[in-house]
PDB file of C-alpha atoms in Angstrom:
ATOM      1  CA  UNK A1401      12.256  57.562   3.248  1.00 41.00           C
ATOM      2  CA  UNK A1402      15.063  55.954   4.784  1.00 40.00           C
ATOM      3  CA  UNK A1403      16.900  52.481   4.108  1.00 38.00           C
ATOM      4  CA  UNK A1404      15.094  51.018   6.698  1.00 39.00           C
ATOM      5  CA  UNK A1405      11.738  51.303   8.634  1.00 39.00           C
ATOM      6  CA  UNK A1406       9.745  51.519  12.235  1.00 38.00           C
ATOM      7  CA  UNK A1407       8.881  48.197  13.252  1.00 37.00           C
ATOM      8  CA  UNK A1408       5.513  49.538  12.955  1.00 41.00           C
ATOM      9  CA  UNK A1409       5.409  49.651   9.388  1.00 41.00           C
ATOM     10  CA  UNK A1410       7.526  46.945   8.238  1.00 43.00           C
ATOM     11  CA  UNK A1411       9.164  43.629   9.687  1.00 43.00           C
ATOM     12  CA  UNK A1412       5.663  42.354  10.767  1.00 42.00           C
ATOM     13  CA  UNK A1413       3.104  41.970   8.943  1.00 48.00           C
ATOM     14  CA  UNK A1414       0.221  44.287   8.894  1.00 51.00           C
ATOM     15  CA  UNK A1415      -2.413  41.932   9.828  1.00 48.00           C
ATOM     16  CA  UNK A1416      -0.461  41.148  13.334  1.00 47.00           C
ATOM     17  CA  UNK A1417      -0.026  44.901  14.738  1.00 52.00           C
ATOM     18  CA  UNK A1418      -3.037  45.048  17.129  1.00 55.00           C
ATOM     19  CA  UNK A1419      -6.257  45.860  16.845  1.00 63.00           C
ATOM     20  CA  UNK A1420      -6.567  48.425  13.563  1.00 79.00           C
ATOM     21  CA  UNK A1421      -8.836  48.640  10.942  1.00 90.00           C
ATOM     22  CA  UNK A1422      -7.852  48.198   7.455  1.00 90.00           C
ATOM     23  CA  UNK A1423      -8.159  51.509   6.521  1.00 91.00           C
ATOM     24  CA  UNK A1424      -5.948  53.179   9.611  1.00 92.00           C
ATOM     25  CA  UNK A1425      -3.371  50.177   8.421  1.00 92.00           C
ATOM     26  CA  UNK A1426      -3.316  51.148   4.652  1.00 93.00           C
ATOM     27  CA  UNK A1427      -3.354  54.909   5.636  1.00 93.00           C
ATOM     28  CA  UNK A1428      -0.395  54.486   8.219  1.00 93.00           C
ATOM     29  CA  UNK A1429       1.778  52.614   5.819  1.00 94.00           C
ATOM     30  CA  UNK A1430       0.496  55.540   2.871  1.00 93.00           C
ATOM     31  CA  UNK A1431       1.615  58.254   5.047  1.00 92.00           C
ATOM     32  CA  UNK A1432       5.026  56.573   5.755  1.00 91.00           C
ATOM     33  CA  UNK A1433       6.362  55.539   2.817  1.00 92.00           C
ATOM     34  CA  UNK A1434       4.494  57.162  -0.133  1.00 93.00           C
ATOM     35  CA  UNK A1435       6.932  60.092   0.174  1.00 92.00           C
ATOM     36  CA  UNK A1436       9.404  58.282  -0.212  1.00 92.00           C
ATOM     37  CA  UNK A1437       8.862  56.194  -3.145  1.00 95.00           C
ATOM     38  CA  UNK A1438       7.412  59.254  -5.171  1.00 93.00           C
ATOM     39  CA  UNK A1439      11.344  60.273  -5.065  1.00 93.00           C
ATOM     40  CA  UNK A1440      13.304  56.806  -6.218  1.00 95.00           C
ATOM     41  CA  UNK A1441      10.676  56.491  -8.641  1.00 94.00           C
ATOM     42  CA  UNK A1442      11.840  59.546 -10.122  1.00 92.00           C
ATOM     43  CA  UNK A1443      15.329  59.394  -9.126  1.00 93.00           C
ATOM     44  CA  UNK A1444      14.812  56.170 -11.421  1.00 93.00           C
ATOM     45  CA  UNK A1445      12.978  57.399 -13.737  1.00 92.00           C
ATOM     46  CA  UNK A1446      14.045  61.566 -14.238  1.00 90.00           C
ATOM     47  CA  UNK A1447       9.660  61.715 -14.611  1.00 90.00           C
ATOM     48  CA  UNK A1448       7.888  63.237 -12.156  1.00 89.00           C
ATOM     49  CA  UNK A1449       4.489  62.460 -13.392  1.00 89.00           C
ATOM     50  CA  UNK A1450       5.485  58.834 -14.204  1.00 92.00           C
ATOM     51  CA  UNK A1451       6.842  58.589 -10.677  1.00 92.00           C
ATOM     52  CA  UNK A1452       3.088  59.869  -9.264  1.00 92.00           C
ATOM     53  CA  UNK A1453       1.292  57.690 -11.691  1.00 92.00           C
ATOM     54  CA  UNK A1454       3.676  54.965 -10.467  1.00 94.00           C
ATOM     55  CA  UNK A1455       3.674  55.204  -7.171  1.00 95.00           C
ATOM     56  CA  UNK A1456      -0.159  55.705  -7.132  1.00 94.00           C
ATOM     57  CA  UNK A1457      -1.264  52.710  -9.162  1.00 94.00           C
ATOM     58  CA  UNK A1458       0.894  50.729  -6.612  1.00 96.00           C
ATOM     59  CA  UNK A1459      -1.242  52.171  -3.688  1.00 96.00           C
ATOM     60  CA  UNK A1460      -4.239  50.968  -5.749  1.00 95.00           C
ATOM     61  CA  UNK A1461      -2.804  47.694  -6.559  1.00 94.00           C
ATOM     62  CA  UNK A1462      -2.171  47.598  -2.793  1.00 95.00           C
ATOM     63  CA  UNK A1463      -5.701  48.624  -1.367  1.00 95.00           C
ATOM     64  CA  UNK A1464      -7.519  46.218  -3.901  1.00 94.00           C
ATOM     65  CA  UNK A1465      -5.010  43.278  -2.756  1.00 94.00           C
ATOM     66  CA  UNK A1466      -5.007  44.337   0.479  1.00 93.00           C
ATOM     67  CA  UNK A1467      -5.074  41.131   2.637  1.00 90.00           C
ATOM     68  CA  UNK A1468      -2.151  39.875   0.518  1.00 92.00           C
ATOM     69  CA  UNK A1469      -0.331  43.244   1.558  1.00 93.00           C
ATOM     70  CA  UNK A1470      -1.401  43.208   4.649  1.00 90.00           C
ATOM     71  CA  UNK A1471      -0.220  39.645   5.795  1.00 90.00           C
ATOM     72  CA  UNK A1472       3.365  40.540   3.866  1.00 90.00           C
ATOM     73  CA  UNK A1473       6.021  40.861   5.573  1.00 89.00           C
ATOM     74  CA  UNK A1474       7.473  44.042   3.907  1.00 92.00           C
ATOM     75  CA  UNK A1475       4.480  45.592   2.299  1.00 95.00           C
ATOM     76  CA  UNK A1476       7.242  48.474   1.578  1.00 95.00           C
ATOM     77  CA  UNK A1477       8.625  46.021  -0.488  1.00 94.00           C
ATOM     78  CA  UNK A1478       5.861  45.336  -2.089  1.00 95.00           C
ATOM     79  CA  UNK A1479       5.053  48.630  -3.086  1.00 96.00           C
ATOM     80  CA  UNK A1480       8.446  49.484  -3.921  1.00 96.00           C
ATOM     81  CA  UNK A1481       8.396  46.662  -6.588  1.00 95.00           C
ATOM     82  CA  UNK A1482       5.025  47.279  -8.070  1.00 95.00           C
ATOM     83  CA  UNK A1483       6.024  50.830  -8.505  1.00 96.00           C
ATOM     84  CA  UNK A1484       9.482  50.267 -10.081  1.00 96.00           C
ATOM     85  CA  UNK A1485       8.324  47.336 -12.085  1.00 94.00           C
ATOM     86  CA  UNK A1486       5.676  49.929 -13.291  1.00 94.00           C
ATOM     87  CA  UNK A1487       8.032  53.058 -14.198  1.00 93.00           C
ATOM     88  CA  UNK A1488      10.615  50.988 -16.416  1.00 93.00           C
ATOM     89  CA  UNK A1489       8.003  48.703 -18.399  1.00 91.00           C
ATOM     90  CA  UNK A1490       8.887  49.052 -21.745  1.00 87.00           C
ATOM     91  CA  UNK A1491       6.041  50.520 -23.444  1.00 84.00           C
ATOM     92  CA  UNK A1492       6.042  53.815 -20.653  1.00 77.00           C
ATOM     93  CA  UNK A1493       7.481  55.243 -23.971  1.00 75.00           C
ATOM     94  CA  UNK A1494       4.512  55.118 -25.896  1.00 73.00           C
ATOM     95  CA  UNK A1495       2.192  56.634 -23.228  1.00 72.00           C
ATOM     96  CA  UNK A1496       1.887  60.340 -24.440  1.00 69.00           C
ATOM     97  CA  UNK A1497       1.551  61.479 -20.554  1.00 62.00           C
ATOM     98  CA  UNK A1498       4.624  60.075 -19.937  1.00 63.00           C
ATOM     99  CA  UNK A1499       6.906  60.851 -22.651  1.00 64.00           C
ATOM    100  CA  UNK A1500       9.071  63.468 -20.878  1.00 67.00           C
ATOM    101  CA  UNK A1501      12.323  64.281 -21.359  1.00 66.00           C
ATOM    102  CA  UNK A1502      14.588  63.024 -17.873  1.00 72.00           C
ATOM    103  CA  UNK A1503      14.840  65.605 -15.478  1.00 72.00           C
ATOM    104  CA  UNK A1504      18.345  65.236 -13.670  1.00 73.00           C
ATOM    105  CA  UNK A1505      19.231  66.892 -10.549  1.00 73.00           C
ATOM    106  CA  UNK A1506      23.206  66.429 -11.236  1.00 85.00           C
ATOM    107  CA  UNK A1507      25.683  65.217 -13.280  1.00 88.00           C
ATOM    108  CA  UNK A1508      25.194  61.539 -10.799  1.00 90.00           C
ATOM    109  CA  UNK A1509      21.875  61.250 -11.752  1.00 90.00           C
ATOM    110  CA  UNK A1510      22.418  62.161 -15.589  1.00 91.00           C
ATOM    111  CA  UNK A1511      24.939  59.499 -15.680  1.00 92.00           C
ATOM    112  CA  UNK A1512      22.620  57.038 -13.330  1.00 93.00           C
ATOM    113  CA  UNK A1513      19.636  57.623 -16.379  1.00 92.00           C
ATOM    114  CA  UNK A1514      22.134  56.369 -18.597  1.00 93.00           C
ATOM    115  CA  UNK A1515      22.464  52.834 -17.403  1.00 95.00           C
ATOM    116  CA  UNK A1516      20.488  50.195 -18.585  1.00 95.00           C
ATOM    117  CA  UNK A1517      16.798  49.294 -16.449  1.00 94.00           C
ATOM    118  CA  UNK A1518      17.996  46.764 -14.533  1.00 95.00           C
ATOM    119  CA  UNK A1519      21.520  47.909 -13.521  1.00 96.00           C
ATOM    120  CA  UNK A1520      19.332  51.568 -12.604  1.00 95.00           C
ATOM    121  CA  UNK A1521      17.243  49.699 -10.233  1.00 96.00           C
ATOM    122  CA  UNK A1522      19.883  47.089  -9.121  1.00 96.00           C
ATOM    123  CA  UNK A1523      21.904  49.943  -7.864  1.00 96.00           C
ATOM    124  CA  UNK A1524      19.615  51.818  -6.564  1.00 95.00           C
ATOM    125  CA  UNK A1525      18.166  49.049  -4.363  1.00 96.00           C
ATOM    126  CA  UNK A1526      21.803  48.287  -3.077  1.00 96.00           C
ATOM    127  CA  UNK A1527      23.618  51.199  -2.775  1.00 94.00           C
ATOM    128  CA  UNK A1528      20.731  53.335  -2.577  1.00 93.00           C
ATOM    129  CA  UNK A1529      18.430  51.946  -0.547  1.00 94.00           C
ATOM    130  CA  UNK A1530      21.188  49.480   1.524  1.00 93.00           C
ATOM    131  CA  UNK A1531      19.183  46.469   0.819  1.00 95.00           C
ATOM    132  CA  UNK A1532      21.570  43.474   1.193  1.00 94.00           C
ATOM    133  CA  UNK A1533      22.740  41.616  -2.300  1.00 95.00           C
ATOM    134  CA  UNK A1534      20.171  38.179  -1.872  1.00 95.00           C
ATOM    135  CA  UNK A1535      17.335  41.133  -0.918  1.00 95.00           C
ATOM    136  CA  UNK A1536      18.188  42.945  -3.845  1.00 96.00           C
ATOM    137  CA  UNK A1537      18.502  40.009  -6.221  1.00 96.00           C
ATOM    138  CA  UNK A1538      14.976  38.775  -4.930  1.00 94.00           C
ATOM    139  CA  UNK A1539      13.855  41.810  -5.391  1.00 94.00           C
ATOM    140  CA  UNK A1540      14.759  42.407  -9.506  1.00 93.00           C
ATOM    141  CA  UNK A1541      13.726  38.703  -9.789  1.00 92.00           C
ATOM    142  CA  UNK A1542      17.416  37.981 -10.593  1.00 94.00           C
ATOM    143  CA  UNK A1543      19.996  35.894  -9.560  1.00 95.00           C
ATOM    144  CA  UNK A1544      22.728  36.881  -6.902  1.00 96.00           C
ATOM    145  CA  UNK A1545      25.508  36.440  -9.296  1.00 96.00           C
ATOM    146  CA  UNK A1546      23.819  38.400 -12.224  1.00 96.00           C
ATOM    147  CA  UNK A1547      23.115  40.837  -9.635  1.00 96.00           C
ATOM    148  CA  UNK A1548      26.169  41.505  -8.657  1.00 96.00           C
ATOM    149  CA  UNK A1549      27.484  41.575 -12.039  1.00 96.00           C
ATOM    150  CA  UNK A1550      24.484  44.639 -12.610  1.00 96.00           C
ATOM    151  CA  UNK A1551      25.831  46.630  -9.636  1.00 96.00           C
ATOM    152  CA  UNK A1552      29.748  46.469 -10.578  1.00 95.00           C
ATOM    153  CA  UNK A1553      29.064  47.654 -14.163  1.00 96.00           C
ATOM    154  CA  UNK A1554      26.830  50.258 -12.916  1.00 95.00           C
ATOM    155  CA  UNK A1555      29.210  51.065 -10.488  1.00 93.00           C
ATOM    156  CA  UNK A1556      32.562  51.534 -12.688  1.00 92.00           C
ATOM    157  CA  UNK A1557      29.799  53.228 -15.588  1.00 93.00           C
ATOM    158  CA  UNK A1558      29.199  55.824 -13.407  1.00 92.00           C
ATOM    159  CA  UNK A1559      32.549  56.210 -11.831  1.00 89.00           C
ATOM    160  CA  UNK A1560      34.024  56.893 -15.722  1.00 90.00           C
ATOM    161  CA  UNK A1561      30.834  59.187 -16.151  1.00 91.00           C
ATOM    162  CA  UNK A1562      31.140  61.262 -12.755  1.00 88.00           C
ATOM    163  CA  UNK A1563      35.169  61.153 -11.906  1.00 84.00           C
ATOM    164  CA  UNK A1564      34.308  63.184  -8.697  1.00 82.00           C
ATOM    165  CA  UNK A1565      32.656  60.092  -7.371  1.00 78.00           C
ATOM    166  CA  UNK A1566      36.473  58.737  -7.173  1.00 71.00           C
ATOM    167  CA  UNK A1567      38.433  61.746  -6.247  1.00 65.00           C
ATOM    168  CA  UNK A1568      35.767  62.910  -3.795  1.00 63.00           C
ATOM    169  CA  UNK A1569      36.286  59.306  -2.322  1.00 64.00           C
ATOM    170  CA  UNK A1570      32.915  59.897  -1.149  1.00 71.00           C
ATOM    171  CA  UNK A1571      31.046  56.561  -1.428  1.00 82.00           C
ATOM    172  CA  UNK A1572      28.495  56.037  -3.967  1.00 87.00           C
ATOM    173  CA  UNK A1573      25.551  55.304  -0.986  1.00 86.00           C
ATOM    174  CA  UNK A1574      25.924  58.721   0.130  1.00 88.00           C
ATOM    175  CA  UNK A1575      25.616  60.252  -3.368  1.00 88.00           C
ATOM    176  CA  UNK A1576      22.830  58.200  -4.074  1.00 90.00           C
ATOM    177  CA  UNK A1577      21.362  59.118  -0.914  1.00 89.00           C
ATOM    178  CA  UNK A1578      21.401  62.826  -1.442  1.00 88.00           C
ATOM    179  CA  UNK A1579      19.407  62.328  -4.435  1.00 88.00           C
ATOM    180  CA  UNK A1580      16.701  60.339  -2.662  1.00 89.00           C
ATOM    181  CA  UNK A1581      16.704  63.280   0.407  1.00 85.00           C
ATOM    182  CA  UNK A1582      13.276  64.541   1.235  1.00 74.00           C
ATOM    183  CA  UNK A1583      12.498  67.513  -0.800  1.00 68.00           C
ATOM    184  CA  UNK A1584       8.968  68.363   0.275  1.00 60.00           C
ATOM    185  CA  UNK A1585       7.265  66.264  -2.499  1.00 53.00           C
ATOM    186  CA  UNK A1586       5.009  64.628  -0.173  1.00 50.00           C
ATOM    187  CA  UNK A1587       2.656  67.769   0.257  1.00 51.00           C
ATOM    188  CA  UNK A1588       2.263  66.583  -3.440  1.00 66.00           C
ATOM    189  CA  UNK A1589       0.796  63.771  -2.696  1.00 74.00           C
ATOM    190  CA  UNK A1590      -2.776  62.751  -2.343  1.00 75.00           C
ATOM    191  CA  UNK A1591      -3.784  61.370   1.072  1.00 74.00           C
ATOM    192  CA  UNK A1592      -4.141  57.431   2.221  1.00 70.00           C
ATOM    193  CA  UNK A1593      -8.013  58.361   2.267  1.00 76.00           C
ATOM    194  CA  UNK A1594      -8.092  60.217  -0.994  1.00 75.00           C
ATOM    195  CA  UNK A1595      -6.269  57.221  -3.068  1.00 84.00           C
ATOM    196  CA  UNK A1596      -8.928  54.448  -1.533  1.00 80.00           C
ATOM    197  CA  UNK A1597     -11.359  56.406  -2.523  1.00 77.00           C
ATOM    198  CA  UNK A1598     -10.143  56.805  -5.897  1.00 76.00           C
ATOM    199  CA  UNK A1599      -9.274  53.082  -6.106  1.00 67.00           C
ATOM    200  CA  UNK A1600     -12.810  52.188  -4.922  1.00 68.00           C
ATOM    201  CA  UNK A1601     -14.464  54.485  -7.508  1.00 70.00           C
ATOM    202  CA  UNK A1602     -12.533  52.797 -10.317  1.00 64.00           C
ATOM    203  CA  UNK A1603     -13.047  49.643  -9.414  1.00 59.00           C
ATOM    204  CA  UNK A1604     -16.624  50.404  -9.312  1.00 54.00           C
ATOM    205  CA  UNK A1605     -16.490  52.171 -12.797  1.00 51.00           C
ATOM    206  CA  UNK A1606     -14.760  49.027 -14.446  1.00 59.00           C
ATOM    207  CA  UNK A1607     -17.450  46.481 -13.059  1.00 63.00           C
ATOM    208  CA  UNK A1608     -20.212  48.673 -14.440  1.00 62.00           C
ATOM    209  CA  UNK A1609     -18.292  48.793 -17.605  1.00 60.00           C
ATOM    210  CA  UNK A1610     -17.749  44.933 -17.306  1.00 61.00           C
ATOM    211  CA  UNK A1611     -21.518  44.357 -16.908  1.00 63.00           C
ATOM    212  CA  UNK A1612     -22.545  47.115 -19.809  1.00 65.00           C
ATOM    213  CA  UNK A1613     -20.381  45.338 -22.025  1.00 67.00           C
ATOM    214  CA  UNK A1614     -22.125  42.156 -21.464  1.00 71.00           C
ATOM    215  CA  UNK A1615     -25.452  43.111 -21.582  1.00 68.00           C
ATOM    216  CA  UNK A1616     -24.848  44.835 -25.122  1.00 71.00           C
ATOM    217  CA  UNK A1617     -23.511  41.392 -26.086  1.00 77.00           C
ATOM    218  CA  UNK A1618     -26.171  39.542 -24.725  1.00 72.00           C
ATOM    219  CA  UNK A1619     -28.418  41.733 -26.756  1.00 75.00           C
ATOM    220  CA  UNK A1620     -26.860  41.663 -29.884  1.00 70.00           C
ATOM    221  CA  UNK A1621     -26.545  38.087 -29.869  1.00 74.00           C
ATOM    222  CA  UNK A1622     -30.382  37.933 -28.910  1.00 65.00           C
ATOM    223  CA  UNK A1623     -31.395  40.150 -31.788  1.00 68.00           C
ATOM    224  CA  UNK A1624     -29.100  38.440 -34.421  1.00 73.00           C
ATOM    225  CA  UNK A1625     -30.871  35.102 -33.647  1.00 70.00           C
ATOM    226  CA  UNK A1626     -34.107  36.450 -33.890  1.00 68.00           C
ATOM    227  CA  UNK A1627     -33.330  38.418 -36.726  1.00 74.00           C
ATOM    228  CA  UNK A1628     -32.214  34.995 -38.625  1.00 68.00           C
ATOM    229  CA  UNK A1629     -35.176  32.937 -37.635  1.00 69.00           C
ATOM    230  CA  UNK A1630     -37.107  35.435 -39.277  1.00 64.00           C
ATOM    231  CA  UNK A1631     -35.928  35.627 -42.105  1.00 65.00           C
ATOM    232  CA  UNK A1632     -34.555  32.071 -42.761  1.00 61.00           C
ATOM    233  CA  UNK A1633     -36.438  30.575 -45.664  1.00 64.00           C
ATOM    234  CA  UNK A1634     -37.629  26.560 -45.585  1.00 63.00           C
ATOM    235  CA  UNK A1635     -35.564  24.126 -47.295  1.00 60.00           C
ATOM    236  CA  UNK A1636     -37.883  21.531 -49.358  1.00 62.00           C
ATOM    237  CA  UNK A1637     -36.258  18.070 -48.507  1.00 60.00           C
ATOM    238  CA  UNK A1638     -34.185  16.707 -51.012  1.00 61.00           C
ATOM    239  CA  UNK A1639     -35.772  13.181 -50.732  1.00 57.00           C
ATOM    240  CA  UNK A1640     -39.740  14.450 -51.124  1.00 54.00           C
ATOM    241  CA  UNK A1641     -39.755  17.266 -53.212  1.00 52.00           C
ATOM    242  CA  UNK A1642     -43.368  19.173 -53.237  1.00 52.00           C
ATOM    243  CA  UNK A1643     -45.913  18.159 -55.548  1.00 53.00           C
ATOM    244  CA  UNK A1644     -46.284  21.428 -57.191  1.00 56.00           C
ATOM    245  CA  UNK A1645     -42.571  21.612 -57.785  1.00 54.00           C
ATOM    246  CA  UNK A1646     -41.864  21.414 -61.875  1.00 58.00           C
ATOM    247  CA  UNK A1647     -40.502  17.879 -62.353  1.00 57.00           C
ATOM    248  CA  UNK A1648     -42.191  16.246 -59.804  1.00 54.00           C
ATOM    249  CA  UNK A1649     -44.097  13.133 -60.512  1.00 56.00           C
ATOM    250  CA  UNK A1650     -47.936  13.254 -62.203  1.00 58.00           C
ATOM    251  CA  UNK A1651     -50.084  10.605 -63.095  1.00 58.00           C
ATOM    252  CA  UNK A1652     -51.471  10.075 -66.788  1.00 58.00           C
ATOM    253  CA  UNK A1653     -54.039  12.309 -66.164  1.00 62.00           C
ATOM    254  CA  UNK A1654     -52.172  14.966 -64.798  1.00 59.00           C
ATOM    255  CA  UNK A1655     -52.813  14.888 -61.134  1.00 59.00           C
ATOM    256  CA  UNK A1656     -50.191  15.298 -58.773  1.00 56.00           C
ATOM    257  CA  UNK A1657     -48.479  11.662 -58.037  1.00 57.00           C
ATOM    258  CA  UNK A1658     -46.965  10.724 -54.779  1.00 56.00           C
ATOM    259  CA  UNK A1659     -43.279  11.363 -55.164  1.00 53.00           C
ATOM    260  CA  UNK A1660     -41.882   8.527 -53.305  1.00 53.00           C
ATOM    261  CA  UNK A1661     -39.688   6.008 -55.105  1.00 52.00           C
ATOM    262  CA  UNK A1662     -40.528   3.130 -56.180  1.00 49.00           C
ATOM    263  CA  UNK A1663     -39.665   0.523 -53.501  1.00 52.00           C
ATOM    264  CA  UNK A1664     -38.369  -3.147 -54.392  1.00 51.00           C
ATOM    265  CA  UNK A1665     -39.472  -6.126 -52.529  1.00 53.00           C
ATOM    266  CA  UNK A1666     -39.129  -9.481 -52.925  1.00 51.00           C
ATOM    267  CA  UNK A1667     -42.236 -10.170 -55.111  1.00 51.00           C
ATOM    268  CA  UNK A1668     -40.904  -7.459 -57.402  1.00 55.00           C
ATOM    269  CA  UNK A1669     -37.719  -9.153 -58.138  1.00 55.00           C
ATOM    270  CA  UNK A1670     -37.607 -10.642 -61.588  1.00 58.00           C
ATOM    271  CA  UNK A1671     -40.214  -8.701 -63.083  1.00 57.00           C
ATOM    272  CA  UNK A1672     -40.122  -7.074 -65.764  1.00 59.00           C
ATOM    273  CA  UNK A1673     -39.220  -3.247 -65.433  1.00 58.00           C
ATOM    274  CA  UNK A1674     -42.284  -0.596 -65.492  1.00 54.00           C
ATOM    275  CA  UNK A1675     -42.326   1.112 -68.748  1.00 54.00           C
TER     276      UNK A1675
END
């Protein structure tokens, strides 16, 4: 993939290109740039499998959100960020399918995997990629000046790492772009058609799951309440206990009395107390 891009695929959005259907869009802009981003990823990453699992879940983040994608006006962009954003989340190391050991083409890259995250991708995007310093700095969700400070340590990092980057006098772009040179990894990669497929048949699967789950709530709750009623046992009021219950009042001759206090009025006040 190259710095830039056909006006065809980026610069206008997707939604004003003529008359296409969704699917020829998303499959165009698949068969462009998919290629392309399978190798930063992994120029970013030294993963090959994380930089397919990256790249993919972007392409099914795209084709679910795809009238936000396709009314962007870089929906290369966009992918590019979801993928990178994706590959260097901090908890890729604790996903067994992805803890591999860095692959690195040279001694460039070995050095470039030893930079922090964000001065990786900082560089990559400007010197890599030839995205201007604002685009860049939107881009990591940074500032220009922070940036900028990313790209000059990377920059003098790997100049101490690699010394033929300075005797060479080669510029660091055209390094960098070696390493991101098309290397047939694209016949790797599933078709436009085959990933909305895939992204339709999960999204599918997790509303069935989503509905499953409820109903076996729904259920459970159901049962639990009937289970309770059913077994709950009658509290006798506190104020009237039953007539049959020991203590209760009884008359002289034994008979069950009505267990309602003894209510004062008026006329009772000043009598003498019942004995």
């Amino acid at each position: 993939m190259g710095i830039g891009a056909p006006p065809a695929v980026i610069g206008v959005p997707v939604a004003a290109r003529g008359a296409v259907t969704p699917e020829e869009a998303f499959d165009a802009l698949h068969a462009y740039c998919a290629g392309g981003l399978v190798r930063q990823v992994r120029v970013l990453t030294g993963n090959p499998r994380l930089a397919e699992s990256a790249v993919g879940r972007a392409f099914d983040q795209a084709w679910q959100r795809w009238p936000e994608v396709a009314g962007d006006a870089d929906p290369v962009g966009w992918l590019r960020a979801s993928a990178y954003a994706y590959a260097l989340a901090p908890w890729q190391r604790w996903v067994p399918a992805h803890r591999h050991p860095p692959e690195a083409a040279n001694a460039l890259q070995t050095a470039l995997l030893r930079l922090p995250p964000e001065q990786r991708r900082a560089l990559l995007l400007y010197d890599g990629l030839g995205l201007d310093l604002p685009e860049t700095a939107a881009e990591v969700e940074s500032s220009t000046p922070a940036t900028a400070a990313r790209i000059t340590h990377a920059r003098t990092a790997l100049t101490e790492a690699v010394p033929e980057l300075s005797e060479d006098g080669q510029p660091l772009s055209v390094s960098l772009g070696e390493l991101l040179a098309d290397d047939g990894t694209a016949d790797e990669i599933p078709s436009g058609a085959g990933v909305r497929d895939a992204s339709e048949r999960g999204v599918k699967h997790r509303t069935v799951a989503a509905l499953a789950l409820t109903a076996v709530i729904v259920i459970a709750t159901a049962v639990t309440m009937v289970t309770a009623r059913d077994h709950a046992e009658p509290l006798t009021p506190r104020h009237k206990p039953a007539a049959d219950t020991p203590g209760a009042p009884r008359s002289v001759d034994g008979s069950p009395q009505d267990p309602r206090p003894y209510v004062l009025t008026r006329l009772d006040i000043g009598k003498p107390p019942l004995r």
